[in-house]
Coordinates of C-alpha atoms in Angstrom, one line a residue:
Chain A
M1 CA -35.7 -39.5 -31.1
S2 CA -33.3 -39.8 -33.6
T3 CA -34.5 -41.3 -37.0
Q4 CA -31.1 -42.6 -37.4
S5 CA -32.0 -45.0 -34.7
F6 CA -33.5 -46.8 -37.0
R7 CA -35.6 -49.9 -35.7
R8 CA -36.2 -51.3 -39.1
L9 CA -32.7 -52.8 -38.6
P10 CA -33.1 -55.7 -35.7
W11 CA -36.6 -56.2 -37.9
N12 CA -35.1 -57.0 -41.1
R13 CA -32.5 -59.4 -39.2
A14 CA -35.0 -61.1 -37.6
R15 CA -37.3 -61.5 -40.8
S16 CA -34.9 -62.9 -42.4
A17 CA -34.5 -65.8 -40.3
H18 CA -38.3 -66.2 -40.5
T19 CA -38.9 -65.6 -44.0
G20 CA -42.7 -66.6 -44.8
D21 CA -44.1 -65.7 -41.6
P22 CA -43.3 -62.1 -40.1
D23 CA -45.6 -62.6 -37.3
L24 CA -43.1 -65.0 -35.8
A25 CA -40.0 -62.2 -35.9
L26 CA -42.4 -59.7 -34.5
L27 CA -43.1 -62.5 -31.9
E28 CA -39.6 -63.1 -31.2
R29 CA -38.7 -59.4 -30.7
L30 CA -41.8 -59.5 -28.3
R31 CA -40.2 -62.0 -26.3
S32 CA -37.4 -59.9 -25.8
G33 CA -39.2 -57.2 -24.7
D34 CA -39.6 -54.6 -27.7
E35 CA -42.5 -52.7 -27.7
D36 CA -42.5 -51.8 -31.0
A37 CA -43.0 -55.6 -31.8
F38 CA -45.7 -55.7 -29.8
M39 CA -47.6 -52.5 -31.5
S40 CA -46.9 -53.8 -34.5
L41 CA -48.4 -57.2 -34.1
V42 CA -51.4 -55.3 -32.4
A43 CA -51.9 -53.0 -35.5
L44 CA -51.9 -56.2 -37.7
H45 CA -54.3 -57.9 -36.3
H46 CA -56.6 -55.5 -34.3
D47 CA -59.2 -55.4 -37.2
A48 CA -59.5 -58.8 -37.3
M49 CA -60.0 -59.5 -33.9
L50 CA -62.3 -56.5 -33.2
R51 CA -64.4 -58.1 -35.9
L52 CA -64.8 -61.6 -34.8
A53 CA -65.2 -60.1 -30.9
A54 CA -67.8 -58.3 -32.7
T55 CA -69.8 -61.0 -33.9
F56 CA -70.1 -62.4 -29.9
V57 CA -71.1 -59.0 -28.0
H58 CA -73.9 -56.6 -28.6
S59 CA -71.4 -52.8 -27.9
H60 CA -68.4 -51.6 -29.6
A61 CA -66.8 -51.0 -26.4
V62 CA -67.3 -54.5 -24.9
A63 CA -65.9 -55.6 -28.5
E64 CA -62.2 -53.7 -27.4
E65 CA -62.3 -54.7 -24.1
V66 CA -62.3 -58.1 -25.1
V67 CA -59.5 -57.6 -27.5
Q68 CA -57.5 -55.7 -25.1
E69 CA -58.2 -58.6 -22.4
T70 CA -57.0 -61.3 -24.9
W71 CA -53.7 -59.4 -25.5
V72 CA -53.2 -59.4 -22.0
G73 CA -53.6 -63.2 -22.0
V74 CA -51.6 -63.4 -25.2
L75 CA -48.6 -61.5 -23.1
R76 CA -49.0 -63.5 -20.2
G77 CA -49.0 -66.9 -21.9
I78 CA -46.4 -65.5 -24.5
E79 CA -44.0 -68.8 -23.6
R80 CA -46.7 -71.0 -24.3
F81 CA -47.1 -70.3 -28.0
E82 CA -45.2 -73.2 -29.6
G83 CA -46.0 -72.5 -33.0
R84 CA -48.2 -75.3 -34.1
S85 CA -50.6 -73.2 -35.2
S86 CA -50.4 -69.7 -37.3
L87 CA -49.7 -67.1 -34.3
K88 CA -53.1 -65.4 -35.5
T89 CA -55.0 -68.5 -35.4
W90 CA -53.9 -68.9 -32.0
L91 CA -54.8 -65.0 -31.0
L92 CA -58.0 -65.4 -32.8
A93 CA -58.8 -68.7 -31.0
I94 CA -57.8 -67.2 -27.4
L95 CA -60.0 -64.0 -28.4
C96 CA -63.0 -66.6 -29.2
N97 CA -63.0 -67.8 -25.8
R98 CA -62.5 -64.5 -24.3
A99 CA -65.7 -63.5 -26.4
R100 CA -68.0 -66.1 -25.5
S101 CA -67.8 -65.8 -21.8
A102 CA -67.8 -61.9 -22.6
G103 CA -70.9 -62.6 -24.6
T104 CA -72.3 -64.8 -22.0
R105 CA -71.9 -62.0 -19.4
E106 CA -73.9 -59.8 -22.0
A107 CA -76.5 -62.4 -21.9
R108 CA -76.8 -62.5 -25.7
S109 CA -78.8 -65.3 -27.0
V110 CA -76.7 -67.0 -30.1
A111 CA -79.5 -67.2 -32.5
D112 CA -78.6 -68.2 -35.6
D113 CA -78.8 -69.4 -38.9
D114 CA -81.3 -68.5 -41.4
I115 CA -82.3 -71.3 -44.1
V116 CA -82.4 -68.8 -46.9
A117 CA -82.2 -70.5 -50.3
T118 CA -78.5 -69.6 -52.0
V119 CA -80.4 -68.1 -54.8
D120 CA -84.5 -67.7 -54.9
A121 CA -86.1 -70.5 -55.7
S122 CA -88.5 -68.5 -58.0
R123 CA -85.2 -67.7 -60.3
F124 CA -85.5 -71.7 -61.5
D125 CA -88.0 -73.7 -63.0
A126 CA -89.7 -76.9 -62.2
A127 CA -86.6 -79.1 -63.8
G128 CA -84.4 -76.5 -61.7
A129 CA -83.0 -74.7 -64.8
W130 CA -82.5 -70.9 -64.3
S131 CA -85.8 -69.0 -65.6
Q132 CA -84.5 -65.5 -64.4
P133 CA -80.8 -66.2 -65.0
P134 CA -78.2 -63.6 -63.5
V135 CA -77.3 -60.7 -65.2
P136 CA -73.9 -60.5 -65.4
W137 CA -72.4 -57.3 -63.7
T138 CA -68.5 -58.4 -62.9
E139 CA -67.1 -56.0 -65.4
E140 CA -65.4 -52.9 -63.9
V141 CA -67.7 -52.9 -60.8
E142 CA -65.2 -50.4 -59.3
E143 CA -65.4 -47.9 -61.8
R144 CA -69.2 -48.0 -62.2
I145 CA -70.3 -48.2 -58.3
G146 CA -67.1 -46.8 -56.8
A147 CA -65.2 -48.3 -54.1
A148 CA -66.6 -46.6 -50.9
A149 CA -69.7 -47.3 -52.2
L150 CA -69.2 -51.1 -52.9
R151 CA -67.5 -51.6 -49.7
S152 CA -70.4 -50.2 -47.5
E153 CA -72.7 -52.2 -49.3
I154 CA -70.5 -55.5 -48.5
L155 CA -70.1 -53.8 -44.5
A156 CA -73.8 -53.6 -44.5
A157 CA -74.4 -57.6 -45.5
L158 CA -72.1 -58.5 -43.1
A159 CA -73.6 -56.8 -40.3
Q160 CA -76.9 -58.3 -41.3
M161 CA -75.7 -61.7 -41.1
P162 CA -76.2 -64.4 -38.1
E163 CA -73.2 -64.1 -36.3
R164 CA -71.1 -67.4 -36.5
Q165 CA -72.4 -66.9 -40.7
R166 CA -70.3 -63.5 -40.5
A167 CA -67.4 -64.7 -38.5
V168 CA -67.0 -67.5 -40.8
V169 CA -67.0 -65.2 -43.6
M170 CA -64.9 -62.3 -42.3
L171 CA -61.9 -65.1 -40.9
R172 CA -62.1 -67.1 -44.2
D173 CA -62.9 -64.2 -47.1
V174 CA -61.9 -60.9 -45.3
D175 CA -58.8 -62.1 -43.1
G176 CA -57.9 -64.8 -45.4
L177 CA -57.4 -68.1 -42.9
R178 CA -57.6 -71.1 -44.3
S179 CA -60.8 -73.4 -43.8
D180 CA -58.9 -75.5 -41.2
E181 CA -57.7 -72.5 -39.3
V182 CA -61.6 -71.1 -39.3
C183 CA -62.9 -74.4 -38.1
E184 CA -59.9 -74.3 -35.2
V185 CA -60.5 -70.6 -33.9
L186 CA -64.8 -71.2 -34.6
E187 CA -64.6 -74.6 -33.0
L188 CA -66.6 -75.9 -36.3
T189 CA -66.4 -79.3 -38.0
P190 CA -65.4 -78.5 -41.6
A191 CA -69.0 -79.3 -42.8
N192 CA -70.7 -77.0 -40.7
E193 CA -67.7 -74.1 -41.6
R194 CA -68.7 -74.8 -45.5
V195 CA -72.5 -74.4 -45.1
L196 CA -71.9 -71.0 -42.9
L197 CA -69.5 -70.0 -45.6
H198 CA -71.8 -70.7 -48.6
R199 CA -74.9 -68.9 -47.0
G200 CA -72.8 -65.9 -46.2
R201 CA -71.1 -65.7 -49.5
S202 CA -74.7 -66.3 -51.4
R203 CA -75.9 -63.4 -49.3
L204 CA -73.0 -61.0 -50.3
R205 CA -73.6 -61.7 -53.9
Q206 CA -77.0 -61.2 -54.0
A207 CA -76.2 -57.7 -51.9
L208 CA -74.1 -56.9 -54.8
E209 CA -76.4 -58.2 -57.4
D210 CA -79.3 -55.9 -56.1
V211 CA -76.8 -52.9 -56.0
I212 CA -74.4 -53.3 -58.8
G213 CA -77.0 -55.1 -60.9
V214 CA -79.7 -52.3 -60.9
A215 CA -76.8 -49.3 -61.1
G216 CA -75.3 -51.6 -63.9
A217 CA -78.8 -52.0 -65.9
Chain B
M1 CA -74.6 -94.0 -69.6
S2 CA -70.8 -93.9 -70.4
L3 CA -68.4 -93.0 -68.0
L4 CA -67.2 -90.3 -69.0
T5 CA -70.3 -88.1 -68.8
P6 CA -71.4 -87.5 -65.7
R7 CA -74.9 -87.7 -64.6
P8 CA -76.4 -84.2 -65.7
I9 CA -77.1 -81.9 -62.7
A10 CA -79.7 -78.8 -62.3
C11 CA -78.6 -74.9 -62.1
R12 CA -80.8 -75.2 -58.8
E13 CA -78.1 -77.6 -57.2
V14 CA -75.1 -75.8 -59.4
V15 CA -75.5 -73.0 -57.5
E16 CA -75.7 -74.8 -53.6
M17 CA -72.3 -76.7 -54.7
L18 CA -70.2 -73.8 -55.7
T19 CA -68.6 -73.1 -52.3
G20 CA -67.7 -76.6 -52.2
Y21 CA -66.3 -76.4 -55.7
L22 CA -64.3 -73.3 -55.3
E23 CA -63.0 -74.6 -51.7
G24 CA -62.2 -77.5 -53.5
A25 CA -63.7 -79.8 -51.0
L26 CA -66.1 -81.5 -53.6
S27 CA -65.6 -85.2 -54.3
R28 CA -64.0 -85.7 -58.1
R29 CA -67.2 -86.9 -59.5
D30 CA -69.2 -84.0 -58.3
H31 CA -66.3 -81.5 -59.2
R32 CA -66.6 -83.3 -62.4
R33 CA -70.3 -82.5 -62.9
I34 CA -70.1 -79.1 -62.0
E35 CA -67.2 -78.8 -64.4
H36 CA -69.3 -80.3 -67.3
H37 CA -72.3 -78.1 -66.2
L38 CA -70.4 -75.1 -66.3
A39 CA -68.9 -75.6 -69.8
H40 CA -72.7 -75.6 -71.0
C41 CA -74.1 -73.2 -69.4
P42 CA -73.5 -69.6 -69.2
H43 CA -76.1 -68.7 -66.8
C44 CA -74.3 -70.7 -64.0
T45 CA -70.7 -69.3 -65.5
A46 CA -72.0 -66.0 -65.0
Y47 CA -73.4 -66.6 -61.5
L48 CA -69.9 -68.1 -60.5
S49 CA -68.0 -65.1 -61.6
Q50 CA -70.2 -63.0 -59.4
L51 CA -69.1 -65.3 -56.5
R52 CA -65.7 -64.7 -57.5
E53 CA -65.8 -61.0 -58.0
T54 CA -67.7 -61.1 -54.6
L55 CA -64.7 -62.9 -52.9
R56 CA -62.2 -60.5 -54.3
L57 CA -64.3 -57.4 -53.0
T58 CA -64.6 -58.6 -50.0
G59 CA -61.0 -59.8 -49.3
S60 CA -60.1 -56.2 -50.5
L61 CA -62.0 -54.6 -47.4
V62 CA -59.1 -52.3 -45.9
S63 CA -58.3 -52.4 -42.2
E64 CA -58.6 -49.1 -40.5
D65 CA -55.5 -48.0 -38.6
L66 CA -55.8 -48.2 -34.6
S67 CA -56.7 -44.6 -33.1
P68 CA -54.2 -43.2 -30.7
E69 CA -56.5 -43.5 -28.1
M70 CA -56.3 -47.5 -28.5
Q71 CA -52.7 -47.2 -29.1
R72 CA -52.0 -45.6 -25.9
E73 CA -54.2 -48.2 -24.1
F74 CA -52.0 -50.9 -25.8
G75 CA -48.8 -49.4 -24.8
E76 CA -49.8 -49.6 -21.4
I77 CA -51.1 -52.7 -21.4
Y78 CA -47.5 -54.0 -22.6
R79 CA -45.7 -51.7 -19.9
R80 CA -47.6 -53.4 -17.3
W81 CA -46.6 -56.8 -18.6
Q82 CA -43.0 -55.4 -18.5
D83 CA -43.3 -54.5 -14.8
D84 CA -45.1 -58.0 -13.6
R85 CA -42.3 -59.9 -15.8

């Protein structure tokens, strides 16, 4: 294929008509039968979809199947997308429906929600003030610990979270959905979403404190 | 108590409210109580900056590229859809 046929031209044209949401430009191209647009959309959202699917089902292979089934469903229903929510929210909501039924097929119990305190109660005195306050560690953490080590700590902490907590943290803090979009995708009330987010973030902070606090001491 | 001085709040309560604080989900009164507490408590301020740093690091997890095998499978999904159209 000639590199001159460059496919960026239609992309740029489409994008200029939809400044703000490149997904919509890609969607338009997909509807008109552009395979590159499909592959771009898949690549853009694959990680988020796979991570979310993995909170519902045991195996990586089943999670990949769920993602593929979701795209089959999306392609079949492509004309039904009306743009009331973002394309990403729509995709993830479809994925959740499929993942839930796949999760049921796998007979996974959705054991959830630890009730761990945000900070261990022993770190406060009787009046509720810090008796073992946090030791500051936020300066230049990447330089001291290394980006790869931090990444693997975060992934390990995510992997240990109860499923719904992990799903909320990933959608909100890794994938950057708004809170109302997270509620829509996971069918949660705003209050529940915030409780799960709070517990998840607290665990992540504690995990980082455990590794960085020690290494930085 | 003056209207301008929020009711004091303990550190243990503050850490439980910081997600609501960061998400802009607190009532105005609770928001003010947290700000007032933070202005006087270096420990909770340190905790909040750790929480913010945690969010920054979590948000910078890098996506992995699609494997060639997955690309092929998605290509097939697309072509089957085109054939059925």
